Short mmCIF file of C-alpha atoms and ligand atoms in Angstrom, two decimals:
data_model
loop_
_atom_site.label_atom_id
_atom_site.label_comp_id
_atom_site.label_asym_id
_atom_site.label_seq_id
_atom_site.Cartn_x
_atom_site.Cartn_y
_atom_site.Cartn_z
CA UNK A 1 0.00 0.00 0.00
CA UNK A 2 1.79 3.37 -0.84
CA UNK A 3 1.68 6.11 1.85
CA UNK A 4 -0.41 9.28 1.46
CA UNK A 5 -0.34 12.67 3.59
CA UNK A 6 -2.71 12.78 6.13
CA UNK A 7 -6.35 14.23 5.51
CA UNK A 8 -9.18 13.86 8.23
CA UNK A 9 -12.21 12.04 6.54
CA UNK A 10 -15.13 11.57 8.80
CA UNK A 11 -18.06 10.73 7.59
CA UNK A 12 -21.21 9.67 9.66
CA UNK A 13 -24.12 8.35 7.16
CA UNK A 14 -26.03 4.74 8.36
CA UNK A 15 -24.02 2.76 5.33
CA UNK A 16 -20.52 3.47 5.99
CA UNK A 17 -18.46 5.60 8.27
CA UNK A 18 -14.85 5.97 8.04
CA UNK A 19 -11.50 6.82 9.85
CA UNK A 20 -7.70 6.70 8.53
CA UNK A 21 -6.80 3.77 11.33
CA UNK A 22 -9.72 1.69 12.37
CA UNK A 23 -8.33 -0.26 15.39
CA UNK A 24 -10.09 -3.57 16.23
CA UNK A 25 -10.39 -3.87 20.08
CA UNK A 26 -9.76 -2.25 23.41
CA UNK A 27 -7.53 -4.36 25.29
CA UNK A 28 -3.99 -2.75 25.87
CA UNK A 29 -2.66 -3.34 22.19
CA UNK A 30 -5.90 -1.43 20.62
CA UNK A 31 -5.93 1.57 23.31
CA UNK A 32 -2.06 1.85 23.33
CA UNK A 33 -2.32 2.10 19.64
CA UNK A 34 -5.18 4.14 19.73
CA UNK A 35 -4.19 6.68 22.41
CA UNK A 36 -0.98 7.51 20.18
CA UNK A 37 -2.57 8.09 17.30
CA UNK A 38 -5.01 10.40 18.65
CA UNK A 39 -2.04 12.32 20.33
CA UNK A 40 -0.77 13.20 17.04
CA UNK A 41 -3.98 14.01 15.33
CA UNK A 42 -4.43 10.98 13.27
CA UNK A 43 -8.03 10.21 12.39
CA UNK A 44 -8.86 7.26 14.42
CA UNK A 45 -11.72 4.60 16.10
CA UNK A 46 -11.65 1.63 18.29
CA UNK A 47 -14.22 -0.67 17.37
CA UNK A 48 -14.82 -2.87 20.45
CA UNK A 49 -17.42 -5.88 20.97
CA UNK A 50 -17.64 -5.40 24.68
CA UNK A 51 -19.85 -3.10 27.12
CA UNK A 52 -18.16 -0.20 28.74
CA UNK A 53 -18.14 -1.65 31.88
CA UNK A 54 -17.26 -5.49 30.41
CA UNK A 55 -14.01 -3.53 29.20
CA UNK A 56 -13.04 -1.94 32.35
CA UNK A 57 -13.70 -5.00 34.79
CA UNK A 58 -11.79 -8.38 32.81
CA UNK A 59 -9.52 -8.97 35.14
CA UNK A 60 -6.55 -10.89 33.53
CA UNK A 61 -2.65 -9.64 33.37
CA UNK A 62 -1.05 -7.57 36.58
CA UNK A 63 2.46 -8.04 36.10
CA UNK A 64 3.72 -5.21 33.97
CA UNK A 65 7.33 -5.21 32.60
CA UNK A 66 9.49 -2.57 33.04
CA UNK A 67 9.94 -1.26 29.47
CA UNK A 68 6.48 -1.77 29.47
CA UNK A 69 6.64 1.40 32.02
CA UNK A 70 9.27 2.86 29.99
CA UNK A 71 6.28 3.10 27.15
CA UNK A 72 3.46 4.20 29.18
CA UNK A 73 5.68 7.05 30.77
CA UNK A 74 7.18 8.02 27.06
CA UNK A 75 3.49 8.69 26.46
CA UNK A 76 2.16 9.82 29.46
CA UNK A 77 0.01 7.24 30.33
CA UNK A 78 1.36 5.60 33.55
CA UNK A 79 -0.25 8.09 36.03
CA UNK A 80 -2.35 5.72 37.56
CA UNK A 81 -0.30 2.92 37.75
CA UNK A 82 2.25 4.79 39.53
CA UNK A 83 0.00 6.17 41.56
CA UNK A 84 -2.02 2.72 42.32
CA UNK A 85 0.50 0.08 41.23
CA UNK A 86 2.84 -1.58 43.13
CA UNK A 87 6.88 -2.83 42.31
CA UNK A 88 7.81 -6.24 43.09
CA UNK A 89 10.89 -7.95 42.61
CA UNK A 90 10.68 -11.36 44.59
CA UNK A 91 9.82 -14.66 43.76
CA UNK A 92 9.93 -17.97 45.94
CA UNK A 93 9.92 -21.30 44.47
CA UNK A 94 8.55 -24.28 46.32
CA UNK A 95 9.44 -27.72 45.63
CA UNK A 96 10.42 -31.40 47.26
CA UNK A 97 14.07 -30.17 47.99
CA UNK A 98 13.16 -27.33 49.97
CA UNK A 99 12.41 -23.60 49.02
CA UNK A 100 14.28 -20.39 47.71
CA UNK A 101 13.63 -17.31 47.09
CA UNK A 102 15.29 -14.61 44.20
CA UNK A 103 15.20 -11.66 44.21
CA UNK A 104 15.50 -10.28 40.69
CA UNK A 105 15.89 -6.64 41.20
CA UNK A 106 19.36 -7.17 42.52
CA UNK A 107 20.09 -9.64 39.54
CA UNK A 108 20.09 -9.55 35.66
CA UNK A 109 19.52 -5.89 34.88
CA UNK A 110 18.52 -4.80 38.32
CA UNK A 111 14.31 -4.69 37.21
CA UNK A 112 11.22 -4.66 38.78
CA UNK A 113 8.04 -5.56 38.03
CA UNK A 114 5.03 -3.39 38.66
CA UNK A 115 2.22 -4.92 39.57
CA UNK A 116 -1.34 -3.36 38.74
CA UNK A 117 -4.54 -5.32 37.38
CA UNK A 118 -4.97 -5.32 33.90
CA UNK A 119 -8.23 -4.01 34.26
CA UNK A 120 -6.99 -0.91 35.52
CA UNK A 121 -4.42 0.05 33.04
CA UNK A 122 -7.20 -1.01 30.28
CA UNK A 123 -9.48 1.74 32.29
CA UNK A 124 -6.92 4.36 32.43
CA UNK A 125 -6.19 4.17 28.99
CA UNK A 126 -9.63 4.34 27.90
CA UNK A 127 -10.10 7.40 30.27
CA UNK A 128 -6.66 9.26 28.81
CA UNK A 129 -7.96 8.50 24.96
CA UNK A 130 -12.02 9.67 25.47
CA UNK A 131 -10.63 12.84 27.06
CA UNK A 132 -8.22 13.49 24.26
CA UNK A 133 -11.52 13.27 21.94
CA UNK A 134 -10.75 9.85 20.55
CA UNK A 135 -13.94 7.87 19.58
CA UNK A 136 -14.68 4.65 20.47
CA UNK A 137 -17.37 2.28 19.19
CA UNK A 138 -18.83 -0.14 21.90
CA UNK A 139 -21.10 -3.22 21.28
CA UNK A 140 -20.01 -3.28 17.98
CA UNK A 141 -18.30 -6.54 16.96
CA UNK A 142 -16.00 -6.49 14.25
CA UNK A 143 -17.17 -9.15 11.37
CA UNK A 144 -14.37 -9.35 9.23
CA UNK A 145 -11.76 -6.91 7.16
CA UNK A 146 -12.15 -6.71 3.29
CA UNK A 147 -9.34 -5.76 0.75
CA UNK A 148 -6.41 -5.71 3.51
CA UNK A 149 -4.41 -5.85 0.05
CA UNK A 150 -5.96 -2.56 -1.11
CA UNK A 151 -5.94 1.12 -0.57
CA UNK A 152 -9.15 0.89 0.87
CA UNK A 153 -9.87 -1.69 3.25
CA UNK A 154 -12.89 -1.77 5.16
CA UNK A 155 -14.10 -3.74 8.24
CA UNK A 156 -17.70 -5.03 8.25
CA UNK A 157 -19.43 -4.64 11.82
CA UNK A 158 -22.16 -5.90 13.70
CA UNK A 159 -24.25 -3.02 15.44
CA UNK A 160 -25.01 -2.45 18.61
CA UNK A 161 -28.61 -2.60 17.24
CA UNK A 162 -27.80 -5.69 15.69
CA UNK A 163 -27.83 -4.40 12.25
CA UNK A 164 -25.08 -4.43 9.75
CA UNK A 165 -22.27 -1.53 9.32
CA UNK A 166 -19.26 -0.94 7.71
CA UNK A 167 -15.90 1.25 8.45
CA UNK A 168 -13.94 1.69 5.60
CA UNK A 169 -10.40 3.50 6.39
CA UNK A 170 -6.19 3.27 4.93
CA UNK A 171 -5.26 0.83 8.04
CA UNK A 172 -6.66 -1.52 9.97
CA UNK A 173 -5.18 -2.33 13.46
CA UNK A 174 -6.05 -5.77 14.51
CA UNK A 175 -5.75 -5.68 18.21
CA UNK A 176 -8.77 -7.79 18.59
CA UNK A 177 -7.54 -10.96 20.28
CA UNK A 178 -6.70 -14.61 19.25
CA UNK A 179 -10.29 -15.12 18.37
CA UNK A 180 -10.89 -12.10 16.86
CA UNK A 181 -11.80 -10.94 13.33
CA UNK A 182 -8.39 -9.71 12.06
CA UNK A 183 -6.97 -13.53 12.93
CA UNK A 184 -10.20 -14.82 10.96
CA UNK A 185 -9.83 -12.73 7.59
CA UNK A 186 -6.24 -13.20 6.87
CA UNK A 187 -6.35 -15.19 3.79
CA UNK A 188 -5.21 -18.68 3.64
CA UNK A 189 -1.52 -18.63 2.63
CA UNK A 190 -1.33 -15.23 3.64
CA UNK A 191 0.51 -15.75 6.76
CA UNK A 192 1.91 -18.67 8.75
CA UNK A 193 1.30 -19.78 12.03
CA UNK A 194 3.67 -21.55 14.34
CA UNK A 195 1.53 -23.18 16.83
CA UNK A 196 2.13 -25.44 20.26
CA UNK A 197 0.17 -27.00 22.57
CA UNK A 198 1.86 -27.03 25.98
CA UNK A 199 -0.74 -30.05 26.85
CA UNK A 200 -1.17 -27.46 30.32
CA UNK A 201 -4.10 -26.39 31.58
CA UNK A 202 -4.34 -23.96 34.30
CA UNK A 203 -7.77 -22.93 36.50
CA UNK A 204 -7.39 -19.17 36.91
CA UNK A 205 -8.77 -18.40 40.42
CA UNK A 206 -9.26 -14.62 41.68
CA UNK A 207 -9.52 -14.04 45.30
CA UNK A 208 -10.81 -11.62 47.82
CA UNK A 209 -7.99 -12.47 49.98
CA UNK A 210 -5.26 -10.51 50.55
CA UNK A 211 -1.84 -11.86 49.60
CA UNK A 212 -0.29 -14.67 51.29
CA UNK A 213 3.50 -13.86 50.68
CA UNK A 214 5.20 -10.94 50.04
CA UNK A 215 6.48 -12.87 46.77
CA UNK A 216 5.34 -14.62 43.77
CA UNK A 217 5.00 -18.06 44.76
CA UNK A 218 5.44 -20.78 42.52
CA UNK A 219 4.95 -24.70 44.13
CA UNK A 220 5.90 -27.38 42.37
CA UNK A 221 4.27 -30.40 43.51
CA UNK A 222 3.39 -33.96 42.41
CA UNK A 223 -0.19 -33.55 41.78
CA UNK A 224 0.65 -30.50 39.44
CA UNK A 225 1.88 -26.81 40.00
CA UNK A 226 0.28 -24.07 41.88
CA UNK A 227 0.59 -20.45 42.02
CA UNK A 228 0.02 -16.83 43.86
CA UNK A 229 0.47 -13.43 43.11
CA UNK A 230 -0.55 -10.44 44.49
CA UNK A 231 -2.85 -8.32 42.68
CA UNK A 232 -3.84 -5.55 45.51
CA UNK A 233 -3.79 -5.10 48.62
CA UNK A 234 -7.04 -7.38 49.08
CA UNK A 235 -6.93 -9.32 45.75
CA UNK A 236 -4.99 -12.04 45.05
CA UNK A 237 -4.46 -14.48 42.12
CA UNK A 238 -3.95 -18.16 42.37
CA UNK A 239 -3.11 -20.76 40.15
CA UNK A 240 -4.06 -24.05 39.68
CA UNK A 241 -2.43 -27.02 37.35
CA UNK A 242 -5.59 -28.81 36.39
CA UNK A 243 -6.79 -32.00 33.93
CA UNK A 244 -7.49 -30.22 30.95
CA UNK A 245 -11.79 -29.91 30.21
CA UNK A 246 -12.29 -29.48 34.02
CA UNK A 247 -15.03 -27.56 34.03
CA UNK A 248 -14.07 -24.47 36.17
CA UNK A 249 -16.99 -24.73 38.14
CA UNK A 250 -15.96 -28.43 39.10
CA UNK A 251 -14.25 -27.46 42.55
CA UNK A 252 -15.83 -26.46 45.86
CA UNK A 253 -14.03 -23.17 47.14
CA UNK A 254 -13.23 -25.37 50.04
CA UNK A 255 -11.41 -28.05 47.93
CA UNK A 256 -9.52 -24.94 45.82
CA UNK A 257 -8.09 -23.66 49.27
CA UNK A 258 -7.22 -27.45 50.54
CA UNK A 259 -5.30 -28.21 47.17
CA UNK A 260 -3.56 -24.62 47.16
CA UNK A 261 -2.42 -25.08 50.99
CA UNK A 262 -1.42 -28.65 49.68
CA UNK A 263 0.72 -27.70 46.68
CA UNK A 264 2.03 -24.46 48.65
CA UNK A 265 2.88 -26.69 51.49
CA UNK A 266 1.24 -24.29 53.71
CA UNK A 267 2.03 -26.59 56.59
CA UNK A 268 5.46 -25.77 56.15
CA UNK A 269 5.66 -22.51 55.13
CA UNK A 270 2.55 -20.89 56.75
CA UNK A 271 -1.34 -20.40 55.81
CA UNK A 272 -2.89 -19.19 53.37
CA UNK A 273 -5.19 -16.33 53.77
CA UNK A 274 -8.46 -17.64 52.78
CA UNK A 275 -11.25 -15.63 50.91
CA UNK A 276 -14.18 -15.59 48.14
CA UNK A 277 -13.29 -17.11 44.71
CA UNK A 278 -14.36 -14.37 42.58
CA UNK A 279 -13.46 -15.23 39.17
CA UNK A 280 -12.42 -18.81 37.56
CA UNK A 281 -11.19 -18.86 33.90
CA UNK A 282 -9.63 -21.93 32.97
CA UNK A 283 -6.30 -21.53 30.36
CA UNK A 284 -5.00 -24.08 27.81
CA UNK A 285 -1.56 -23.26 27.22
CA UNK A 286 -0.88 -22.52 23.57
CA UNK A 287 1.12 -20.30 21.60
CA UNK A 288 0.19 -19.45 18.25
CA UNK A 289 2.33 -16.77 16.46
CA UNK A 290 1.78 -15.47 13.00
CA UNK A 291 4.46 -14.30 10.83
CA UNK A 292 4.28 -12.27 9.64
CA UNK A 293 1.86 -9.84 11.20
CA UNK A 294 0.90 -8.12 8.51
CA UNK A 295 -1.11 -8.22 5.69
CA UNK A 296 -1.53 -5.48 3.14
CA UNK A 297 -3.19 -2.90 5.34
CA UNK A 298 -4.31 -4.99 8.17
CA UNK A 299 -1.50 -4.94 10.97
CA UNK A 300 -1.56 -7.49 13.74
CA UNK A 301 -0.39 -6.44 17.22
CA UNK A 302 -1.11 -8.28 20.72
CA UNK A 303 -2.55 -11.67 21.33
CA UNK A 304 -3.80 -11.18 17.65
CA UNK A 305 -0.32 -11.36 16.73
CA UNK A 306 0.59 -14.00 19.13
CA UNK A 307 -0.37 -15.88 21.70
CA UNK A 308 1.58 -17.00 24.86
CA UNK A 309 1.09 -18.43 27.25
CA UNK A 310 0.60 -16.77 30.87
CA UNK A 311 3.21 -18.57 32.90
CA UNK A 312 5.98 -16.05 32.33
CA UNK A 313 3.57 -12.82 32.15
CA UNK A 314 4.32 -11.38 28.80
CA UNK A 315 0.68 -11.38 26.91
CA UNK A 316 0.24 -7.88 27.52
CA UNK A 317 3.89 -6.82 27.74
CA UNK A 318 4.52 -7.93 24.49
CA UNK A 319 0.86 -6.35 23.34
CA UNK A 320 2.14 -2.62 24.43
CA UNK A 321 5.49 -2.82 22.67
CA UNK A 322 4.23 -3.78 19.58
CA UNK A 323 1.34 -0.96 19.91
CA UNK A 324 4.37 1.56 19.90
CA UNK A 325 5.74 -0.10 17.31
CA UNK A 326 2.47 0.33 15.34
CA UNK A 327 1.34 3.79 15.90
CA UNK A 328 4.84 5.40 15.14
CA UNK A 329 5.10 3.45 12.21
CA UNK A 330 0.90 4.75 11.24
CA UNK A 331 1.94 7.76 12.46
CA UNK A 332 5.10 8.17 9.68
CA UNK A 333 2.83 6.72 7.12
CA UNK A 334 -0.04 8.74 7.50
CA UNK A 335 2.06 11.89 8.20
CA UNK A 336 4.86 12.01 5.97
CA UNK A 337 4.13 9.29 3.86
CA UNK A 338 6.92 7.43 4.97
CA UNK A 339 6.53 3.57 4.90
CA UNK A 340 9.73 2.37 6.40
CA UNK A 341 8.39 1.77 9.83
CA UNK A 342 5.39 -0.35 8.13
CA UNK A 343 7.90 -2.40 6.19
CA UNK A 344 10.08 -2.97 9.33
CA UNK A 345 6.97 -3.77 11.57
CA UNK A 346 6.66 -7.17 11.76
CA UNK A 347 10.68 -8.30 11.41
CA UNK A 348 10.50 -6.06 14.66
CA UNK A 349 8.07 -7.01 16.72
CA UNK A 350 9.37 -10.84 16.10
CA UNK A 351 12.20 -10.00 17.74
CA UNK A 352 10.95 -9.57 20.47
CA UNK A 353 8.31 -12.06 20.50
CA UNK A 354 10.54 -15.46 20.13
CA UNK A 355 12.85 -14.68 22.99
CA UNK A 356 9.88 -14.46 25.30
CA UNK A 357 8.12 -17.45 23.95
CA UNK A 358 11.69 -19.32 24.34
CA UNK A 359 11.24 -18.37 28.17
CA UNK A 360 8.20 -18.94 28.72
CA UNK A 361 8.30 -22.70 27.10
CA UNK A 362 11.19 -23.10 29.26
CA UNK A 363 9.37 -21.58 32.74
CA UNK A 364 6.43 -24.14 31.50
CA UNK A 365 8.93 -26.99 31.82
CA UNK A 366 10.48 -25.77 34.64
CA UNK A 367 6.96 -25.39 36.83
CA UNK A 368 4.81 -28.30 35.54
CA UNK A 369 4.82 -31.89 36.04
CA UNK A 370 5.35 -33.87 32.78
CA UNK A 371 2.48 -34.00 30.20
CA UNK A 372 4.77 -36.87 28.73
CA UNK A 373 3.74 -40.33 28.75
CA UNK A 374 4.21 -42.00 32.02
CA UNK A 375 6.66 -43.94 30.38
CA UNK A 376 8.68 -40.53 29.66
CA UNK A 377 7.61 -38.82 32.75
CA UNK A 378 10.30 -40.02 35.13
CA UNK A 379 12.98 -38.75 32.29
CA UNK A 380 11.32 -35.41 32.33
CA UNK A 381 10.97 -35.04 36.05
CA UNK A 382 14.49 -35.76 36.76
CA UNK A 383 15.93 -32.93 34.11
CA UNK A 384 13.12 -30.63 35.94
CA UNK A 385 14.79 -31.34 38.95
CA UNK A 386 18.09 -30.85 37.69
CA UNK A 387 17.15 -27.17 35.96
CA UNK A 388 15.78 -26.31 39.56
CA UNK A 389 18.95 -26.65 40.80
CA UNK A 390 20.98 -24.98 38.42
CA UNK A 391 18.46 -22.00 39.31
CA UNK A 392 18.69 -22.92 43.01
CA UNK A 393 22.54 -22.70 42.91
CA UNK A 394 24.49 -20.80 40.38
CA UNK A 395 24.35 -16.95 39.95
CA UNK A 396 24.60 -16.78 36.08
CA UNK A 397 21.86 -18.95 35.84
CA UNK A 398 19.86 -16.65 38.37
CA UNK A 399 20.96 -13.42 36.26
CA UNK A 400 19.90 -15.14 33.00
CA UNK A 401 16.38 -15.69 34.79
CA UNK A 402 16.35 -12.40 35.94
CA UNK A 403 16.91 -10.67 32.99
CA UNK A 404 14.15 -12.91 30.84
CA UNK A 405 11.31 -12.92 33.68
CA UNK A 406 10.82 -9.34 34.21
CA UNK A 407 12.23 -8.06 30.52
CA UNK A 408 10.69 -8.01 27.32
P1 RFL B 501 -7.27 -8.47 24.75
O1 RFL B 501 -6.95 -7.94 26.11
O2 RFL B 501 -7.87 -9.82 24.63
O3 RFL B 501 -8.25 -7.40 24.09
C1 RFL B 501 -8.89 -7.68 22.88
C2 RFL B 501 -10.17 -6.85 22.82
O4 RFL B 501 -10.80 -7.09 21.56
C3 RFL B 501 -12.19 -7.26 21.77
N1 RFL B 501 -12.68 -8.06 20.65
C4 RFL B 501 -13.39 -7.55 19.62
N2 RFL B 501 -13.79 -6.30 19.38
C5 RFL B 501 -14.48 -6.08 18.22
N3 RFL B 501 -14.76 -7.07 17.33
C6 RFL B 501 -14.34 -8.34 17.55
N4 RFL B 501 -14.62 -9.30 16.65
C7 RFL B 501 -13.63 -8.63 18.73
N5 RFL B 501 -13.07 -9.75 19.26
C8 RFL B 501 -12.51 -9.39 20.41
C9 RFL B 501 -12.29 -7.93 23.12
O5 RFL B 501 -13.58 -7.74 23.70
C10 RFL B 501 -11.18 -7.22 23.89
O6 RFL B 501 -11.65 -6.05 24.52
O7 RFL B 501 -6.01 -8.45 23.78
P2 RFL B 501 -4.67 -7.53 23.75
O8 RFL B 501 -5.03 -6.08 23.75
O9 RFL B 501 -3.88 -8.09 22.66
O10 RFL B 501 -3.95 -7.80 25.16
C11 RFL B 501 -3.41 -9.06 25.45
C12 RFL B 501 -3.51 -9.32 26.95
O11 RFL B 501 -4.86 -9.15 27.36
C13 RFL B 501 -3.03 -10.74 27.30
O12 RFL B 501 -1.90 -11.08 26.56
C14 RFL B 501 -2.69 -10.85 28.80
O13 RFL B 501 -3.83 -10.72 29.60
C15 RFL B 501 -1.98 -12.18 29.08
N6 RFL B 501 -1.76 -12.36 30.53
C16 RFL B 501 -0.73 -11.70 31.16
N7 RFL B 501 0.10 -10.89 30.46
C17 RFL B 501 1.08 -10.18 31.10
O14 RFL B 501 1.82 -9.45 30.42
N8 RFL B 501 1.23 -10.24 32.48
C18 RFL B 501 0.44 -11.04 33.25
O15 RFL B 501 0.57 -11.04 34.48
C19 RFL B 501 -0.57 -11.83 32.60
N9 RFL B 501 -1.41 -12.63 33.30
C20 RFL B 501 -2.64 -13.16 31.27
C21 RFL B 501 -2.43 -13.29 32.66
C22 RFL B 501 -3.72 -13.84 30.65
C23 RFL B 501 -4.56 -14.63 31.40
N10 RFL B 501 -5.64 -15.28 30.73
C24 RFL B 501 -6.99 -15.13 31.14
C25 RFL B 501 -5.41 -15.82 29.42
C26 RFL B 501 -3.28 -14.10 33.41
C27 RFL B 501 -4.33 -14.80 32.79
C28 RFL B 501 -5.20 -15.71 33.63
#
């Protein structure tokens, strides 16, 4: 697609409206993307399926990265979390040989996490982008995108009154999710997927508890791995390895809290505080990652571009990077018709996006009892063992943890 100067074309009849970027979803790749854009004046909508409110309560991701903060602050949109969020730096593994803890802040490259609910950030950044006058399209589900590999693509929408629409603008952002419409309407051939199944499954358990450690715990145990981190000062997030198709409604809250003081060898190493189970989702770990993530005029960024999966924390790490990627490189395009950052889009984001899927496969096998066949299991369990160690005992392995688990 070549690159024009910018012009401002709104246009608001019932058959087709239109906008230079039309981004597909507000998660924190679409309103990233879409809060940049409408800082420097390019004509822009977010076109999300979800209620207001449905938007600014999924709870999901907490642990941000600290580039991550590097690229909220660059843009100005980290007030809140600095305001609400919290920086952590500890975690404590739990196992048969004992425990330990690390703390990564004073290994690697000396970062911290911040922790602050997903949920939040996605508010704030709907907050900073409504004020700025950017326009956002709720209840309106995203169908599919036409002529990607034209100067005018266009995405076809349901309604919120159910009826059909249409958005026709230069770009598409497809920041829409795995399951969303810019995956669907890439043409076969058009891209190529690199897919695994970590045969994982974990149930996803909110609590109104307040945390348990002043860490991120991670217990491996023999009936599968468990997990806590702190999400506030009264919310906390556990983790359950589970049989994959448990439905999540299968366990008793009373059974959840037994199993997590089991695997977290509470006994040992002190209760758990106990509270409501307020959310369940239960997670299949895949990763799926296109290449490359583009097509024509439709540009793929977030879990639309690839998905990981949560053990190591990255999903929406990665999904903010690549959203600065994307609106600077719109932003050159649409402004001085220069394409380079367009071209270079994808090779870039890639980078990124294979060293963090390398870690995270290898914090999967570190963390999880074998999915092997029982025959293979032992093999697997011993060179678990023997990675624990190596993490346990030598400092280089420690700083090359470091530096993977809280970069991106
Ligand atoms: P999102 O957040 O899924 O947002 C996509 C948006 O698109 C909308 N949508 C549509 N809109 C219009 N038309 C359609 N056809 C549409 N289809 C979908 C959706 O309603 C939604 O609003 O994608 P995005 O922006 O790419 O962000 C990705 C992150 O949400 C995800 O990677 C993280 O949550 C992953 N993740 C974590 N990442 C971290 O960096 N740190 C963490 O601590 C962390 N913890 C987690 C996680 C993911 C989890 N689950 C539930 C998979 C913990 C869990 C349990």
């Amino acid at each position: 697609m070549t690159s024009r100067p910018h012009t401002s074309r709104h246009h608001t009849t019932a058959a087709a409206e239109s906008a230079d970027v039309i981004v597909l979803g507000a998660g924190p790749a679409g309103l990233v993307v879409a809060n940049l854009l409408q800082a420097r004046g390019i004509d822009c909508v977010v076109l999300e399926r979800a209620t207001p409110d449905r938007v600014r309560t999924r709870a999901r991701a907490g642990f941000l990265a600290a580039n991550t903060v590097r690229i909220l602050d660059r843009h100005g949109l980290s007030d809140g979390l600095h305001r609400h969020g919290r920086t952590h730096s500890v975690c404590e593994f739990r196992t048969d040989d004992g425990r330990f803890r690390l703390d990564y802040s004073a290994l690697g490259l000396g970062e911290r996490h911040t922790v602050y609910p997903q949920q939040a950030l996605v508010s704030d950044l709907l907050t900073y982008y409504v004020k700025a006058g950017g326009r956002v399209r709720y209840e309106t589900e995203a169908l599919a995108v036409h002529d990607a590999d034209s100067d005018t693509p266009s995405v076809s929408v349901r309604a919120p009154d159910g009826r059909p629409g249409r958005w026709r603008g230069r770009y598409v952002a497809g920041c829409d999710g795995r399951h969303g419409a810019a995956r669907r309407s890439l043409p076969e051939g058009a891209v190529r997927h690199y897919r695994r199944d970590h045969h994982v499954t974990w149930l996803g358990l909110l609590a109104e508890a307040p945390p348990s450690m002043d860490a991120v715990g991670y217990a491996v145990h023999a009936r599968g791995f468990a997990g806590h981190m702190a999400r506030t000062s009264d919310i906390t997030r556990y983790y359950l390895q589970c049989e994959r198709g448990t439905p999540p409604g299968a366990w008793s809250e009373d059974r959840i809290w037994d199993e997590l003081d089991l695997r977290m060898r509470a006994e040992e190493y002190g209760p758990l505080r106990r509270g409501r189970i307020v959310q369940r989702d239960l997670v299949d770990f895949e990763s799926d990652v296109l290449e490359p993530l583009r097509h024509g005029a439709l540009f793929l960024a977030g879990d639309a571009a690839g998905l990981i999966s949560p053990s190591a924390a990255k999903g929406a790490n990665l999904a903010v990077l690549e959203a600065e990627l994307l609106a600077l490189a719109l932003t050159d395009a649409l402004t001085g018709g220069d394409p380079t950052g367009l071209d270079a889009y994808s090779a870039r984001c890639l980078t990124r996006v294979w060293p963090a899927q390398e870690f995270s496969h290898w914090l999967i096998e570190l963390l999880h009892r074998s999915p092997g066949t029982d025959h293979e299991a032992p093999f697997h369990d011993r060179l678990r063992r023997a990675r624990m160690t190596a993490l346990r005992t030598s400092r280089s392995q420690q700083d090359w943890f470091a530096e993977r688990y809280v970069g991106v």
